[in-house]
mmCIF file of C-alpha atoms in Angstrom:
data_model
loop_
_atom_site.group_PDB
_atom_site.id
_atom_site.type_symbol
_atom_site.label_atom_id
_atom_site.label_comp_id
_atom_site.label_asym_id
_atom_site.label_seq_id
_atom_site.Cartn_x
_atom_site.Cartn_y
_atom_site.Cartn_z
ATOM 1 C CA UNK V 1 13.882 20.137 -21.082
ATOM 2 C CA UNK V 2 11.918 16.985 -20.301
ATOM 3 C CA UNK V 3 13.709 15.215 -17.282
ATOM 4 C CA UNK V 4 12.876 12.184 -14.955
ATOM 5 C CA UNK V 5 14.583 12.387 -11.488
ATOM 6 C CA UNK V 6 14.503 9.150 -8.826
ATOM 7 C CA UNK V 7 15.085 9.302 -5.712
ATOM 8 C CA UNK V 8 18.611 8.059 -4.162
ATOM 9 C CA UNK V 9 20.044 4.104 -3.355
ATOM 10 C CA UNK V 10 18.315 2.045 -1.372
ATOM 11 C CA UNK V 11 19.478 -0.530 1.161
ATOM 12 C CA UNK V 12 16.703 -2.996 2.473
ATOM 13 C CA UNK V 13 16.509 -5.849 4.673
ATOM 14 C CA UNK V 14 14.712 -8.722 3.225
ATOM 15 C CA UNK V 15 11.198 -9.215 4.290
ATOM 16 C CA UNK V 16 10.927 -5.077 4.410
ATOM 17 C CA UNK V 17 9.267 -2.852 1.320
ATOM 18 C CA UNK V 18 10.725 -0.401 -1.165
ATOM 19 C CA UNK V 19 9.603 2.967 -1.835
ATOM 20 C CA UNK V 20 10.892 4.945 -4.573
ATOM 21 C CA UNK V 21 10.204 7.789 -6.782
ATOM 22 C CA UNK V 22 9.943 9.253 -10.073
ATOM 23 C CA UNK V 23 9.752 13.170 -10.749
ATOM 24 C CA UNK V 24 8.820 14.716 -14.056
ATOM 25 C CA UNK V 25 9.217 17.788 -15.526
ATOM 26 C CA UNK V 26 9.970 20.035 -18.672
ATOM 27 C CA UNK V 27 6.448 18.539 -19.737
ATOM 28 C CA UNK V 28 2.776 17.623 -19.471
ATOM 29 C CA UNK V 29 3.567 15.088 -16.979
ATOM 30 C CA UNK V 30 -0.353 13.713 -16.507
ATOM 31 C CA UNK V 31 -0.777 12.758 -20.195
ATOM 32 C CA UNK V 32 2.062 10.588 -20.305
ATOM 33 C CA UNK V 33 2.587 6.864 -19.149
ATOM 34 C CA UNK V 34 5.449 6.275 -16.710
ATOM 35 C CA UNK V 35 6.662 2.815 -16.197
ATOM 36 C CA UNK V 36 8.950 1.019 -14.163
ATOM 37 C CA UNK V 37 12.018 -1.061 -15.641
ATOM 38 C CA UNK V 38 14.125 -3.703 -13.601
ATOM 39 C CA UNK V 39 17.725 -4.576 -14.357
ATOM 40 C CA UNK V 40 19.108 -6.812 -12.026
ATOM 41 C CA UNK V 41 23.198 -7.036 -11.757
ATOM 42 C CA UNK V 42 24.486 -8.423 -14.873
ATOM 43 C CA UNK V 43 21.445 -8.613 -16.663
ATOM 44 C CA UNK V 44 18.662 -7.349 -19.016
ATOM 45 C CA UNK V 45 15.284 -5.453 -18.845
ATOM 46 C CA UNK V 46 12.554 -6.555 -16.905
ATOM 47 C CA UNK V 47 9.025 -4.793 -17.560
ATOM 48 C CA UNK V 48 7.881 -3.739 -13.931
ATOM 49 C CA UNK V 49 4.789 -1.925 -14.624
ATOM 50 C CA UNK V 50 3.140 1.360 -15.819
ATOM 51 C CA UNK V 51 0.898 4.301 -14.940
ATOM 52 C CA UNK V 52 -1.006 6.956 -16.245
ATOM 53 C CA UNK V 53 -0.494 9.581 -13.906
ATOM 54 C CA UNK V 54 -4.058 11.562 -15.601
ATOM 55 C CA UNK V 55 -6.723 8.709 -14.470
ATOM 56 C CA UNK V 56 -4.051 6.356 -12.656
ATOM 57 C CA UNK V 57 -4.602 3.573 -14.772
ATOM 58 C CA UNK V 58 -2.352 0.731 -13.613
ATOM 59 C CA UNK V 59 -1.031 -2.311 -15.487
ATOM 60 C CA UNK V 60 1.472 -4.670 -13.976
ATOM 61 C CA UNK V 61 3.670 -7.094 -14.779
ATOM 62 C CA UNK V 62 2.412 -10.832 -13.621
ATOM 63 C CA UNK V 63 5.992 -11.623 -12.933
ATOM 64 C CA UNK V 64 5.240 -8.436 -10.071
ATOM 65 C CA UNK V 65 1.537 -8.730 -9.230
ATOM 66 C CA UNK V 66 0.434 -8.787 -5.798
ATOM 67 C CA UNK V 67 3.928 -7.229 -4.447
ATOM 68 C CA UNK V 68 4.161 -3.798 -6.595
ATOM 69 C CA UNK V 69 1.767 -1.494 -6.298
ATOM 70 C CA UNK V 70 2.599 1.794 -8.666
ATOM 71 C CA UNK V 71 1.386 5.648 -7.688
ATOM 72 C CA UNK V 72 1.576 9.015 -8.843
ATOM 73 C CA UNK V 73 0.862 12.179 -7.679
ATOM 74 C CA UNK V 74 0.254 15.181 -10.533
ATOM 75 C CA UNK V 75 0.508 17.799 -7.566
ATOM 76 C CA UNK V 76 3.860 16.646 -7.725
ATOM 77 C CA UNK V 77 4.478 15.419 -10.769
ATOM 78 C CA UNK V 78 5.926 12.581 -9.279
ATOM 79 C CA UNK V 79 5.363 8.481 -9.946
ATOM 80 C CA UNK V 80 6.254 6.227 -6.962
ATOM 81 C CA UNK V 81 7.195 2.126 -7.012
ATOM 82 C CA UNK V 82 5.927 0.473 -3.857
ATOM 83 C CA UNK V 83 7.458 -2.977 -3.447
ATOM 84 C CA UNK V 84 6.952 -5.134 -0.564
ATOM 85 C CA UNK V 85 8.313 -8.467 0.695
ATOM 86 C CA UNK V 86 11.699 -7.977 -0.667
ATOM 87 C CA UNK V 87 14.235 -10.783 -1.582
ATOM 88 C CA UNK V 88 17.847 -10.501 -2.090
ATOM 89 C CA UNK V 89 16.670 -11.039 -5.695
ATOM 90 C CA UNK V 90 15.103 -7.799 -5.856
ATOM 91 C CA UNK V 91 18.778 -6.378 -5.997
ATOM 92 C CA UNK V 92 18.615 -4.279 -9.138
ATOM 93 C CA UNK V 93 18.758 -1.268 -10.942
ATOM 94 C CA UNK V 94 15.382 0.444 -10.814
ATOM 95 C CA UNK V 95 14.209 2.707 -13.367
ATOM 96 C CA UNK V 96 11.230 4.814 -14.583
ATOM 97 C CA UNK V 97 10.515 5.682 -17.836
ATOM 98 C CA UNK V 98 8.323 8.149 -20.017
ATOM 99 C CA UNK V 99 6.285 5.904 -22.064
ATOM 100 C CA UNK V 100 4.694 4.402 -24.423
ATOM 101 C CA UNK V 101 7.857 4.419 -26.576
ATOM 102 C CA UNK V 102 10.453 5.224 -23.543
ATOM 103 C CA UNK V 103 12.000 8.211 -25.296
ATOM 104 C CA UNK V 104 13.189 9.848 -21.575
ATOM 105 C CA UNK V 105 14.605 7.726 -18.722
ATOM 106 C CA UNK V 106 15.598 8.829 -14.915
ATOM 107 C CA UNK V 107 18.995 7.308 -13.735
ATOM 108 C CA UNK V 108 18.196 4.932 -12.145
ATOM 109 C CA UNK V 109 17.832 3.947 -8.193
ATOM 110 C CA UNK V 110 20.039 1.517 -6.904
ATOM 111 C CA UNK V 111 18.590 -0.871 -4.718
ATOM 112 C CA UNK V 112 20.462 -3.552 -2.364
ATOM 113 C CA UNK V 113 18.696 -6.200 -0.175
ATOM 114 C CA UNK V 114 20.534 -7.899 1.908
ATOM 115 C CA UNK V 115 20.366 -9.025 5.426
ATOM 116 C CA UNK I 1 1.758 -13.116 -22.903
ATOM 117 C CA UNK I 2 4.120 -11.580 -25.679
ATOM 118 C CA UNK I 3 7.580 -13.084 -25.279
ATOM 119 C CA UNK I 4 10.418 -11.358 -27.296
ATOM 120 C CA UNK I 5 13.098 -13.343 -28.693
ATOM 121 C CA UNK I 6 16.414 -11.533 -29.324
ATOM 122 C CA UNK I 7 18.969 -13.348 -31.614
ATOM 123 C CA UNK I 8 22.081 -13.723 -31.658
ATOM 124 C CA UNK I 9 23.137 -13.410 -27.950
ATOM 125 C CA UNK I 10 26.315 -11.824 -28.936
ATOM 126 C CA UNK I 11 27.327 -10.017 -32.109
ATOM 127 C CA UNK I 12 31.114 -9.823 -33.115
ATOM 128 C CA UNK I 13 31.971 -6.989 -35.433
ATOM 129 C CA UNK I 14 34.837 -5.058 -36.765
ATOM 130 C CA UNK I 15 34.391 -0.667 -36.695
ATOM 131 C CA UNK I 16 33.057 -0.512 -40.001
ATOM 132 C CA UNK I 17 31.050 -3.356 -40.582
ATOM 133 C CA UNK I 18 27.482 -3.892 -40.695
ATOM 134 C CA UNK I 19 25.488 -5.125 -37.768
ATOM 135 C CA UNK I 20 22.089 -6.630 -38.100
ATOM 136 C CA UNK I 21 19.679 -7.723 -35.218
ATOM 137 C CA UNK I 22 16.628 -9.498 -35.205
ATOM 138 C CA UNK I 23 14.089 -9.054 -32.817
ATOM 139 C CA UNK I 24 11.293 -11.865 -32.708
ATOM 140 C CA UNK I 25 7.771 -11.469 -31.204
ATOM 141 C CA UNK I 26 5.989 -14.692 -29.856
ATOM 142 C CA UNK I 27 2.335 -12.960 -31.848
ATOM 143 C CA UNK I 28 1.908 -10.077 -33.919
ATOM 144 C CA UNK I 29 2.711 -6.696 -32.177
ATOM 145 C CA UNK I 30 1.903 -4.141 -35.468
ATOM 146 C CA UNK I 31 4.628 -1.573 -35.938
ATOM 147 C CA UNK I 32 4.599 -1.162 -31.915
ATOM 148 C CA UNK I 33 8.232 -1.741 -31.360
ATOM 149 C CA UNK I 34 11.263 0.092 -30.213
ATOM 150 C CA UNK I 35 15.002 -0.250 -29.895
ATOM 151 C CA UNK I 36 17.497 0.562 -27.570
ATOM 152 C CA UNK I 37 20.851 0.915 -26.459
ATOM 153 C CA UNK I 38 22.538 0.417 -23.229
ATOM 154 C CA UNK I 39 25.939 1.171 -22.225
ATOM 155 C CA UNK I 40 27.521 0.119 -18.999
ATOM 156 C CA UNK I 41 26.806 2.678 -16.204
ATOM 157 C CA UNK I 42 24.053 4.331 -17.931
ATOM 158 C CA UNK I 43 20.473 4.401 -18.635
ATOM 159 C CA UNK I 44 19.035 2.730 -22.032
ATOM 160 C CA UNK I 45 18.481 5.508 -24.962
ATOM 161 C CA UNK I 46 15.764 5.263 -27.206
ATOM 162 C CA UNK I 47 17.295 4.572 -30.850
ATOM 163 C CA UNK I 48 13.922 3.489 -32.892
ATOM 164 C CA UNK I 49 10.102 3.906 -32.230
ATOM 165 C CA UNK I 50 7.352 2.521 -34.311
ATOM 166 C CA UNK I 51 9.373 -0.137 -35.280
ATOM 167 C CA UNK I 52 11.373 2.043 -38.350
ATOM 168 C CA UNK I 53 11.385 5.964 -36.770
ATOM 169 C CA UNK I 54 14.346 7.024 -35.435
ATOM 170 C CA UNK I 55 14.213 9.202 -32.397
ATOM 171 C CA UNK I 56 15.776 13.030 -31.842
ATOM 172 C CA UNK I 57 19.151 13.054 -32.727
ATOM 173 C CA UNK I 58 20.027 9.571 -33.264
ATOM 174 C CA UNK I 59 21.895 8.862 -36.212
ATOM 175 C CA UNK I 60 21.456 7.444 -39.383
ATOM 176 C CA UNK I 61 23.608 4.606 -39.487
ATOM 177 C CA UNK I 62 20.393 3.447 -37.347
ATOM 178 C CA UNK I 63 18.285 1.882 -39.303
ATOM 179 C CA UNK I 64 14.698 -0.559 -38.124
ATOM 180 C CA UNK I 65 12.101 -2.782 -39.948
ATOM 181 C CA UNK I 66 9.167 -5.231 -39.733
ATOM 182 C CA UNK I 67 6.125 -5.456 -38.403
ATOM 183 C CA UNK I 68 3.897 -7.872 -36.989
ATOM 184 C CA UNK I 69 6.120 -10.236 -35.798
ATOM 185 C CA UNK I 70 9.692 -10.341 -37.177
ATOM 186 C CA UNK I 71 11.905 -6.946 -36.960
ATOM 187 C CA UNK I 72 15.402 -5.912 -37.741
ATOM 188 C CA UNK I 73 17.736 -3.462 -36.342
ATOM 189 C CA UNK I 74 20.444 -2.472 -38.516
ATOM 190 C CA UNK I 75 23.361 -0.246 -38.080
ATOM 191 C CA UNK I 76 25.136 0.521 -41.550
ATOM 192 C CA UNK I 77 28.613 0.732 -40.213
ATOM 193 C CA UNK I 78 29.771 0.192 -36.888
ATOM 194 C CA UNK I 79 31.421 3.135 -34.968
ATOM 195 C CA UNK I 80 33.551 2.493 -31.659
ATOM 196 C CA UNK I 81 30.660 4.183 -29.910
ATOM 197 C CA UNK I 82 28.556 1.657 -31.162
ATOM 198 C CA UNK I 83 29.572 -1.238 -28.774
ATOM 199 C CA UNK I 84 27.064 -1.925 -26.661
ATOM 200 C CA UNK I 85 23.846 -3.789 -25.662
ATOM 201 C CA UNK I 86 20.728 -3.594 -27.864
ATOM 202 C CA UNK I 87 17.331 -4.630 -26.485
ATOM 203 C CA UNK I 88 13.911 -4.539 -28.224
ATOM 204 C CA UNK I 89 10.661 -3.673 -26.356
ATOM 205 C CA UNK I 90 7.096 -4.085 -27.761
ATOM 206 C CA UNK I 91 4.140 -1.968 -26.875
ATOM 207 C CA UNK I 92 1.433 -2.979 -28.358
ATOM 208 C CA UNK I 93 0.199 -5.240 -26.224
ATOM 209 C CA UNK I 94 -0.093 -5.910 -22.037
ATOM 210 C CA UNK I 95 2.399 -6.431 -20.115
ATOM 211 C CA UNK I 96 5.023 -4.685 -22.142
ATOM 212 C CA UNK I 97 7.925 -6.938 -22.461
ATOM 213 C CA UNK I 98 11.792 -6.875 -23.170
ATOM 214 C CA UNK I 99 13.659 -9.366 -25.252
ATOM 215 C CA UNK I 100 16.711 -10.815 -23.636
ATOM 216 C CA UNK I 101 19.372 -8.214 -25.165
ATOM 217 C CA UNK I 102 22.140 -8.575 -28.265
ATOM 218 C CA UNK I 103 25.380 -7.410 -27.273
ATOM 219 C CA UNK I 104 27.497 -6.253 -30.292
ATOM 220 C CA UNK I 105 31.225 -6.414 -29.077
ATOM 221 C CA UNK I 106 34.459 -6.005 -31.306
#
């Protein structure tokens, strides 16, 4: 059974960084993209970013760049989202997904900033 | 950038009607879109890949179409279950991107 596991809720200061994970299993977990979906309070889906766990190719979103930095670790079979410089704004529902098509989805990491 | 364009906002329907949703894509994206669904509390679910397959298990009162540019989502007739948020997602081209959601309420 293919399953994507995050880590547990998160409660940041602003100004600190965000670490969370994303662990795979039930299948080949390097030959599959895993990205990173947003969702603050109230609102829609917001692309984060994507890796491919087998070379680490990396693509963010511009909306992101130069605060996320996304990691994964096939030892583990685990993808990480690094995300520094938080604002209260980063408030949201995190989530990681298998892609390209986003057919499995972890549930979610919960993630508060607030001073 | 692609920019996905979601219309209408908000979708009222009656249990039993049809629902149709239109997903718009700012250039072409091929068949490289997908659908889901999102229900309060809970994860999205995949309902359509490649812009008219449905995915494991989902039902076929789920129906999706286009390419290139314009695409539909269709659901044949509307079961409680149904009531929801729908969003579109392309992949065809970097960065991936979202349109802004349809919710179909009662």
């Amino acid at each position: 059974e293919v399953q994507l596991v995050q880590s547990g809720a998160e409660v940041k200061k602003p100004g600190e960084s965000l670490n969370i994970s994303c662990k795979g299993s039930g299948y080949d977990f390097p030959t599959y993209w895993i990205g990173w979906v947003r969702q603050m309070p109230g609102k829609g889906l917001e692309w984060v970013g994507i890796i491919y766990p087998g070379d680490s190719d990396t693509r963010y979103s511009p909306s992101f760049q130069g605060r996320v930095t996304i990691s994964a670790d096939k030892s583990v079979i685990t993808a990480y989202l690094h995300l520094s410089s938080l604002e209260a704004s980063d408030t949201a529902m995190y989530y990681c997904a298998r892609q390209a098509i986003g057919d499995y989805w972890g549930q979610g990491t919960l993630v508060t900033v607030s001073s | 950038e692609v920019v996905m364009t979601q219309s209408p906002a908000t979708l009222s329907v009656s249990p039993g009607e049809r629902a149709t949703l239109s997903c718009r894509a700012s250039q072409s994206v091929s068949s490289n879109l997908a659908w889901f669904q999102q229900k309060p509390g809970q994860a999205p679910r995949l309902l359509i890949y490649g812009a008219s397959t449905r995915a494991t298990g989902i039902p076929a009162r789920f129906s999706g179409s286009g390419s290139g540019t314009e695409f539909t989502l269709t659901i044949s007739s509307l079961q409680s279950e149904d009531f929801a948020v729908y969003y579109c997602q392309q992949y065809n081209n970097w960065p991936r991107a979202f349109g802004q959601g349809t919710k179909v309420e009662v």
